[in-house]
PDB file of C-alpha atoms and ligand atoms in Angstrom:
ATOM      1  CA  MET A   1     -28.879  24.325   9.581  1.00 79.00           C
ATOM      2  CA  LYS A   2     -26.243  24.513  11.848  1.00 90.00           C
ATOM      3  CA  LYS A   3     -23.544  27.113  10.450  1.00 94.00           C
ATOM      4  CA  VAL A   4     -20.002  26.369  11.189  1.00 96.00           C
ATOM      5  CA  LEU A   5     -17.102  28.987  10.991  1.00 98.00           C
ATOM      6  CA  ILE A   6     -13.965  27.610   9.078  1.00 98.00           C
ATOM      7  CA  LEU A   7     -11.012  29.916   9.182  1.00 98.00           C
ATOM      8  CA  GLU A   8      -7.721  28.490   7.111  1.00 97.00           C
ATOM      9  CA  ASP A   9      -5.281  30.465   4.720  1.00 97.00           C
ATOM     10  CA  GLU A  10      -4.076  27.465   3.063  1.00 95.00           C
ATOM     11  CA  VAL A  11      -6.370  27.084   0.785  1.00 96.00           C
ATOM     12  CA  ASN A  12      -6.264  23.251   0.398  1.00 94.00           C
ATOM     13  CA  ILE A  13      -6.962  22.313   4.343  1.00 94.00           C
ATOM     14  CA  ARG A  14      -9.610  24.778   4.185  1.00 96.00           C
ATOM     15  CA  SER A  15     -11.553  22.790   1.270  1.00 96.00           C
ATOM     16  CA  PHE A  16     -11.096  20.271   2.073  1.00 93.00           C
ATOM     17  CA  VAL A  17     -12.780  20.591   6.421  1.00 95.00           C
ATOM     18  CA  VAL A  18     -14.855  22.402   4.395  1.00 96.00           C
ATOM     19  CA  ILE A  19     -16.207  19.697   2.014  1.00 95.00           C
ATOM     20  CA  ASN A  20     -14.973  17.688   5.194  1.00 92.00           C
ATOM     21  CA  LEU A  21     -18.303  19.457   6.980  1.00 93.00           C
ATOM     22  CA  LYS A  22     -21.212  19.919   4.171  1.00 93.00           C
ATOM     23  CA  ARG A  23     -20.199  15.680   3.835  1.00 90.00           C
ATOM     24  CA  ALA A  24     -21.646  15.758   7.782  1.00 88.00           C
ATOM     25  CA  GLY A  25     -24.305  18.387   7.120  1.00 89.00           C
ATOM     26  CA  TYR A  26     -23.383  21.553   8.475  1.00 93.00           C
ATOM     27  CA  ASP A  27     -23.600  25.228   6.971  1.00 94.00           C
ATOM     28  CA  ALA A  28     -20.360  25.851   6.584  1.00 97.00           C
ATOM     29  CA  ILE A  29     -18.865  29.666   6.476  1.00 97.00           C
ATOM     30  CA  GLU A  30     -14.490  30.141   4.886  1.00 97.00           C
ATOM     31  CA  ALA A  31     -12.344  33.038   5.817  1.00 98.00           C
ATOM     32  CA  ALA A  32      -8.950  33.130   4.284  1.00 97.00           C
ATOM     33  CA  THR A  33      -7.354  35.799   7.247  1.00 97.00           C
ATOM     34  CA  GLY A  34      -8.632  36.456  10.590  1.00 97.00           C
ATOM     35  CA  GLN A  35     -10.220  40.475   9.472  1.00 97.00           C
ATOM     36  CA  GLU A  36     -12.805  37.993   7.201  1.00 98.00           C
ATOM     37  CA  ALA A  37     -13.415  35.846   9.764  1.00 98.00           C
ATOM     38  CA  LEU A  38     -14.371  38.616  12.086  1.00 97.00           C
ATOM     39  CA  ASP A  39     -16.249  39.947   9.619  1.00 96.00           C
ATOM     40  CA  MET A  40     -18.744  36.729   8.577  1.00 96.00           C
ATOM     41  CA  ILE A  41     -18.599  36.785  12.118  1.00 95.00           C
ATOM     42  CA  GLN A  42     -20.781  39.901  12.733  1.00 92.00           C
ATOM     43  CA  LYS A  43     -22.984  38.496   8.972  1.00 93.00           C
ATOM     44  CA  HIS A  44     -23.631  35.343   9.997  1.00 91.00           C
ATOM     45  CA  PRO A  45     -24.515  36.165  14.105  1.00 87.00           C
ATOM     46  CA  ASP A  46     -25.446  32.154  13.988  1.00 88.00           C
ATOM     47  CA  ILE A  47     -22.994  30.685  13.491  1.00 93.00           C
ATOM     48  CA  GLY A  48     -22.728  27.947  16.644  1.00 92.00           C
ATOM     49  CA  VAL A  49     -18.584  26.904  15.832  1.00 95.00           C
ATOM     50  CA  ALA A  50     -15.592  28.850  14.601  1.00 96.00           C
ATOM     51  CA  ILE A  51     -13.190  26.590  13.976  1.00 96.00           C
ATOM     52  CA  LEU A  52      -9.837  28.937  13.293  1.00 95.00           C
ATOM     53  CA  ASP A  53      -5.857  28.463  12.284  1.00 94.00           C
ATOM     54  CA  ILE A  54      -3.305  30.170  14.987  1.00 91.00           C
ATOM     55  CA  MET A  55      -1.163  31.209  12.078  1.00 90.00           C
ATOM     56  CA  LEU A  56      -2.149  33.908   9.408  1.00 93.00           C
ATOM     57  CA  PRO A  57      -1.469  36.722   7.613  1.00 94.00           C
ATOM     58  CA  ASP A  58      -1.959  38.695   9.227  1.00 95.00           C
ATOM     59  CA  ILE A  59      -3.962  39.079  13.134  1.00 94.00           C
ATOM     60  CA  ASP A  60      -3.725  35.627  14.037  1.00 90.00           C
ATOM     61  CA  GLY A  61      -5.898  32.697  15.893  1.00 92.00           C
ATOM     62  CA  PHE A  62      -5.195  34.466  18.849  1.00 90.00           C
ATOM     63  CA  GLU A  63      -6.497  38.008  18.768  1.00 92.00           C
ATOM     64  CA  VAL A  64      -8.673  36.292  16.472  1.00 94.00           C
ATOM     65  CA  CYS A  65     -10.434  33.816  19.573  1.00 92.00           C
ATOM     66  CA  ARG A  66      -9.999  36.989  21.481  1.00 90.00           C
ATOM     67  CA  ARG A  67     -11.891  40.041  19.769  1.00 93.00           C
ATOM     68  CA  ILE A  68     -14.992  37.104  19.398  1.00 93.00           C
ATOM     69  CA  ARG A  69     -14.601  36.422  23.150  1.00 89.00           C
ATOM     70  CA  ALA A  70     -14.910  40.426  23.923  1.00 88.00           C
ATOM     71  CA  THR A  71     -19.035  40.056  22.620  1.00 86.00           C
ATOM     72  CA  ASN A  72     -19.666  36.325  21.897  1.00 85.00           C
ATOM     73  CA  LYS A  73     -19.271  34.369  25.526  1.00 82.00           C
ATOM     74  CA  GLN A  74     -21.661  31.147  23.927  1.00 83.00           C
ATOM     75  CA  MET A  75     -20.017  30.755  20.398  1.00 90.00           C
ATOM     76  CA  GLY A  76     -17.545  27.383  20.276  1.00 91.00           C
ATOM     77  CA  VAL A  77     -13.983  28.141  18.772  1.00 92.00           C
ATOM     78  CA  ILE A  78     -12.174  25.582  18.825  1.00 92.00           C
ATOM     79  CA  MET A  79      -7.895  26.447  17.812  1.00 90.00           C
ATOM     80  CA  LEU A  80      -6.102  24.146  14.277  1.00 90.00           C
ATOM     81  CA  THR A  81      -2.674  23.685  15.414  1.00 85.00           C
ATOM     82  CA  ALA A  82      -0.135  22.071  13.790  1.00 81.00           C
ATOM     83  CA  ARG A  83       2.289  19.206  15.072  1.00 68.00           C
ATOM     84  CA  THR A  84       5.156  21.554  15.689  1.00 68.00           C
ATOM     85  CA  GLN A  85       3.856  24.893  18.383  1.00 68.00           C
ATOM     86  CA  GLU A  86       4.449  24.011  21.715  1.00 66.00           C
ATOM     87  CA  MET A  87       1.599  22.783  23.006  1.00 67.00           C
ATOM     88  CA  ASP A  88       2.521  24.408  26.449  1.00 61.00           C
ATOM     89  CA  LYS A  89       2.439  28.263  24.784  1.00 63.00           C
ATOM     90  CA  VAL A  90      -0.872  27.178  22.884  1.00 68.00           C
ATOM     91  CA  THR A  91      -2.176  25.373  25.695  1.00 67.00           C
ATOM     92  CA  GLY A  92      -1.316  28.777  27.803  1.00 56.00           C
ATOM     93  CA  LEU A  93      -2.257  31.445  24.966  1.00 66.00           C
ATOM     94  CA  MET A  94      -5.322  29.374  23.926  1.00 68.00           C
ATOM     95  CA  THR A  95      -7.192  32.239  26.112  1.00 69.00           C
ATOM     96  CA  GLY A  96     -10.894  31.964  25.408  1.00 81.00           C
ATOM     97  CA  ALA A  97     -11.034  29.006  23.161  1.00 87.00           C
ATOM     98  CA  ASP A  98     -13.383  25.661  24.327  1.00 85.00           C
ATOM     99  CA  ASP A  99     -10.873  22.707  22.959  1.00 85.00           C
ATOM    100  CA  TYR A 100      -8.390  22.176  19.498  1.00 84.00           C
ATOM    101  CA  VAL A 101      -7.246  19.302  17.497  1.00 87.00           C
ATOM    102  CA  THR A 102      -3.385  19.778  16.423  1.00 86.00           C
ATOM    103  CA  LYS A 103      -2.985  18.951  11.970  1.00 86.00           C
ATOM    104  CA  PRO A 104      -3.193  16.554  10.628  1.00 85.00           C
ATOM    105  CA  PHE A 105      -6.710  15.768  11.728  1.00 87.00           C
ATOM    106  CA  SER A 106      -8.601  13.262  10.272  1.00 86.00           C
ATOM    107  CA  PRO A 107     -12.352  14.867   9.026  1.00 85.00           C
ATOM    108  CA  ALA A 108     -13.868  12.209  11.578  1.00 84.00           C
ATOM    109  CA  GLU A 109     -11.555  13.818  14.464  1.00 85.00           C
ATOM    110  CA  LEU A 110     -12.549  17.260  13.719  1.00 90.00           C
ATOM    111  CA  THR A 111     -16.214  17.087  12.879  1.00 88.00           C
ATOM    112  CA  ALA A 112     -17.191  15.012  15.685  1.00 85.00           C
ATOM    113  CA  ARG A 113     -14.946  18.192  17.485  1.00 88.00           C
ATOM    114  CA  ILE A 114     -18.028  20.408  16.640  1.00 91.00           C
ATOM    115  CA  ASP A 115     -20.883  17.899  17.129  1.00 86.00           C
ATOM    116  CA  ALA A 116     -19.596  17.755  20.617  1.00 83.00           C
ATOM    117  CA  LEU A 117     -19.592  21.690  21.223  1.00 85.00           C
ATOM    118  CA  PHE A 118     -22.847  21.898  19.427  1.00 85.00           C
ATOM    119  CA  ARG A 119     -24.992  19.519  22.234  1.00 78.00           C
ATOM    120  CA  ARG A 120     -23.150  21.521  24.562  1.00 75.00           C
ATOM    121  CA  ILE A 121     -24.341  24.427  22.801  1.00 71.00           C
ATOM    122  CA  GLY A 122     -28.004  23.543  22.444  1.00 63.00           C
ATOM    123  CA  GLY A 123     -27.305  21.323  26.011  1.00 49.00           C
ATOM    124  CA  ASP A 124     -29.922  21.769  29.226  1.00 41.00           C
ATOM    125  CA  SER A 125     -32.016  24.066  27.663  1.00 40.00           C
ATOM    126  CA  ALA A 126     -34.950  22.118  28.628  1.00 38.00           C
ATOM    127  CA  ALA A 127     -34.233  21.927  31.720  1.00 39.00           C
ATOM    128  CA  GLY A 128     -35.861  23.467  34.271  1.00 42.00           C
ATOM    129  CA  SER A 129     -35.831  26.958  36.661  1.00 47.00           C
ATOM    130  CA  GLU A 130     -32.925  25.455  39.376  1.00 71.00           C
ATOM    131  CA  LEU A 131     -30.727  27.338  41.604  1.00 77.00           C
ATOM    132  CA  LEU A 132     -27.724  25.921  42.728  1.00 82.00           C
ATOM    133  CA  ALA A 133     -26.527  27.789  45.692  1.00 82.00           C
ATOM    134  CA  GLN A 134     -22.930  27.586  48.030  1.00 86.00           C
ATOM    135  CA  GLY A 135     -21.325  29.594  49.532  1.00 86.00           C
ATOM    136  CA  PRO A 136     -20.526  32.480  47.282  1.00 90.00           C
ATOM    137  CA  PHE A 137     -21.928  31.441  44.704  1.00 91.00           C
ATOM    138  CA  VAL A 138     -25.238  30.496  42.094  1.00 88.00           C
ATOM    139  CA  MET A 139     -25.644  29.288  39.436  1.00 90.00           C
ATOM    140  CA  ASN A 140     -28.823  28.796  38.100  1.00 86.00           C
ATOM    141  CA  THR A 141     -29.266  26.615  35.435  1.00 82.00           C
ATOM    142  CA  ARG A 142     -31.894  27.903  32.990  1.00 76.00           C
ATOM    143  CA  ASN A 143     -29.767  31.158  32.118  1.00 78.00           C
ATOM    144  CA  HIS A 144     -26.821  29.675  32.529  1.00 86.00           C
ATOM    145  CA  THR A 145     -25.526  32.336  35.021  1.00 89.00           C
ATOM    146  CA  LEU A 146     -22.810  32.265  38.223  1.00 93.00           C
ATOM    147  CA  GLU A 147     -23.001  34.734  40.164  1.00 92.00           C
ATOM    148  CA  LYS A 148     -21.035  35.671  43.009  1.00 92.00           C
ATOM    149  CA  HIS A 149     -21.530  37.633  46.218  1.00 88.00           C
ATOM    150  CA  GLY A 150     -24.156  39.009  43.295  1.00 85.00           C
ATOM    151  CA  ASN A 151     -21.861  39.627  41.131  1.00 90.00           C
ATOM    152  CA  ARG A 152     -22.000  38.109  37.029  1.00 92.00           C
ATOM    153  CA  ILE A 153     -19.197  35.860  35.957  1.00 95.00           C
ATOM    154  CA  ARG A 154     -18.881  35.500  32.291  1.00 93.00           C
ATOM    155  CA  LEU A 155     -18.150  31.676  31.871  1.00 93.00           C
ATOM    156  CA  THR A 156     -17.578  30.260  28.533  1.00 92.00           C
ATOM    157  CA  GLN A 157     -19.445  26.971  27.929  1.00 89.00           C
ATOM    158  CA  VAL A 158     -17.252  24.663  28.785  1.00 92.00           C
ATOM    159  CA  GLU A 159     -16.355  26.323  31.666  1.00 94.00           C
ATOM    160  CA  TYR A 160     -20.269  27.157  32.987  1.00 94.00           C
ATOM    161  CA  SER A 161     -20.327  23.790  32.826  1.00 94.00           C
ATOM    162  CA  ILE A 162     -17.171  21.943  34.419  1.00 96.00           C
ATOM    163  CA  MET A 163     -18.786  25.127  37.304  1.00 96.00           C
ATOM    164  CA  LYS A 164     -22.276  22.725  37.122  1.00 94.00           C
ATOM    165  CA  LEU A 165     -20.949  19.404  37.949  1.00 95.00           C
ATOM    166  CA  PHE A 166     -18.848  21.227  40.625  1.00 95.00           C
ATOM    167  CA  MET A 167     -21.754  22.878  41.566  1.00 92.00           C
ATOM    168  CA  GLN A 168     -23.551  19.160  41.477  1.00 88.00           C
ATOM    169  CA  ASN A 169     -21.024  17.610  43.461  1.00 90.00           C
ATOM    170  CA  PRO A 170     -19.285  18.852  45.801  1.00 89.00           C
ATOM    171  CA  GLY A 171     -16.738  17.365  48.512  1.00 90.00           C
ATOM    172  CA  ARG A 172     -15.965  14.696  46.051  1.00 91.00           C
ATOM    173  CA  ALA A 173     -12.685  14.459  44.061  1.00 94.00           C
ATOM    174  CA  LEU A 174     -13.081  13.963  40.197  1.00 96.00           C
ATOM    175  CA  SER A 175     -10.677  12.123  38.244  1.00 96.00           C
ATOM    176  CA  ARG A 176      -9.254  14.861  35.114  1.00 95.00           C
ATOM    177  CA  GLU A 177     -11.398  11.803  33.060  1.00 93.00           C
ATOM    178  CA  ASP A 178     -14.079  12.043  35.145  1.00 92.00           C
ATOM    179  CA  ILE A 179     -13.986  15.838  34.012  1.00 95.00           C
ATOM    180  CA  LEU A 180     -12.884  15.328  30.604  1.00 94.00           C
ATOM    181  CA  GLY A 181     -16.081  12.849  29.922  1.00 91.00           C
ATOM    182  CA  ALA A 182     -18.995  15.004  31.673  1.00 91.00           C
ATOM    183  CA  VAL A 183     -18.283  17.876  29.606  1.00 92.00           C
ATOM    184  CA  TRP A 184     -16.674  17.423  26.520  1.00 90.00           C
ATOM    185  CA  GLY A 185     -18.687  13.996  25.971  1.00 85.00           C
ATOM    186  CA  LYS A 186     -17.845  10.199  26.925  1.00 79.00           C
ATOM    187  CA  ASP A 187     -16.842  10.377  22.671  1.00 79.00           C
ATOM    188  CA  TYR A 188     -14.599  12.885  23.390  1.00 82.00           C
ATOM    189  CA  ASP A 189     -10.543  11.744  22.246  1.00 79.00           C
ATOM    190  CA  GLY A 190      -8.444  14.847  23.086  1.00 80.00           C
ATOM    191  CA  GLU A 191      -5.927  14.804  25.562  1.00 86.00           C
ATOM    192  CA  LEU A 192      -6.739  15.648  29.462  1.00 89.00           C
ATOM    193  CA  LYS A 193      -3.879  18.401  28.970  1.00 91.00           C
ATOM    194  CA  ILE A 194      -7.402  20.698  27.822  1.00 92.00           C
ATOM    195  CA  VAL A 195      -9.120  19.729  31.301  1.00 95.00           C
ATOM    196  CA  ASP A 196      -6.219  21.526  33.421  1.00 95.00           C
ATOM    197  CA  VAL A 197      -6.136  24.316  31.177  1.00 93.00           C
ATOM    198  CA  ASN A 198     -10.395  25.552  31.475  1.00 94.00           C
ATOM    199  CA  ILE A 199      -9.489  25.075  34.859  1.00 96.00           C
ATOM    200  CA  ARG A 200      -5.990  27.195  34.960  1.00 95.00           C
ATOM    201  CA  ARG A 201      -9.108  29.503  33.363  1.00 95.00           C
ATOM    202  CA  LEU A 202     -12.201  29.224  35.869  1.00 96.00           C
ATOM    203  CA  ARG A 203      -9.854  29.500  38.711  1.00 97.00           C
ATOM    204  CA  ILE A 204      -9.174  32.931  37.627  1.00 96.00           C
ATOM    205  CA  LYS A 205     -12.411  34.708  36.464  1.00 96.00           C
ATOM    206  CA  ILE A 206     -14.030  32.231  40.294  1.00 97.00           C
ATOM    207  CA  GLU A 207     -11.642  31.689  42.589  1.00 96.00           C
ATOM    208  CA  ASP A 208     -10.189  34.992  45.488  1.00 94.00           C
ATOM    209  CA  ASP A 209      -6.194  34.310  45.722  1.00 94.00           C
ATOM    210  CA  THR A 210      -5.552  32.545  42.127  1.00 92.00           C
ATOM    211  CA  SER A 211      -2.051  31.141  43.980  1.00 91.00           C
ATOM    212  CA  ASN A 212      -4.162  30.182  45.977  1.00 94.00           C
ATOM    213  CA  PRO A 213      -7.310  28.445  45.128  1.00 95.00           C
ATOM    214  CA  SER A 214      -9.808  27.779  48.276  1.00 95.00           C
ATOM    215  CA  TYR A 215     -12.702  26.555  45.902  1.00 96.00           C
ATOM    216  CA  ILE A 216     -11.350  24.508  43.895  1.00 97.00           C
ATOM    217  CA  THR A 217      -8.724  22.553  44.592  1.00 96.00           C
ATOM    218  CA  THR A 218      -6.157  20.505  43.000  1.00 96.00           C
ATOM    219  CA  VAL A 219      -6.155  17.009  43.840  1.00 95.00           C
ATOM    220  CA  TRP A 220      -2.234  15.739  43.253  1.00 93.00           C
ATOM    221  CA  GLY A 221      -2.167  13.042  41.094  1.00 91.00           C
ATOM    222  CA  PHE A 222      -5.963  12.578  39.860  1.00 94.00           C
ATOM    223  CA  GLY A 223      -7.850  15.557  39.714  1.00 96.00           C
ATOM    224  CA  TYR A 224     -10.008  18.433  41.383  1.00 97.00           C
ATOM    225  CA  LYS A 225     -12.212  18.588  43.675  1.00 96.00           C
ATOM    226  CA  TRP A 226     -15.139  21.047  44.411  1.00 95.00           C
ATOM    227  CA  GLY A 227     -16.289  22.996  47.453  1.00 90.00           C
ATOM    228  CA  ALA A 228     -17.489  26.227  48.673  1.00 79.00           C
TER     229      ALA A 228
HETATM  230 CA1   CA B   1      -2.220  28.665   8.951  1.00 84.54          CA
END
């Protein structure tokens, strides 16, 4: 059974999520503090997706995410945010998260996001080995690896999916809606802003000069274009 970790200190919300995860066919693992979540992840290395609340009694959800990402790039991470939290701040701090859900959320919304993350993780593993080489970049779509000048660049699942979309469409302007649909899925009902958050992060990893990007260029009022 696919394992999902829910880190939430408010017991009512946590129980609500657990019930709905079980109903959706997931194995739910609970944690009430950041430290407990990190312990659970050590104990259950096969957790596929982690849902992290931000405001917690010990370390906050962003820090939990950073610690997960220090050793694990594969796990899907969804942040739970409160509507009162300023979104610019939240997205800026989402250093390694794949997605976020704003409270209050419906069970259907949350499970749709989790399902989408699992689909991406399970993704195109059946596809044969294929190398995409453009400029200094080489992508291996079998191993899900990206190299620049022969050096491995570590990407999250979402960042990898965006890079793959770019490298399969060199020179083509892709709208933010195109990117959202291709990477997050057609059923995704989140905000377009998540695209920009991930592009910003991707640029830090792959551009020579982040303030003057040359590989992922912005097409103003539309989206982004890849050229290497
Ligand atoms: Ca909380």
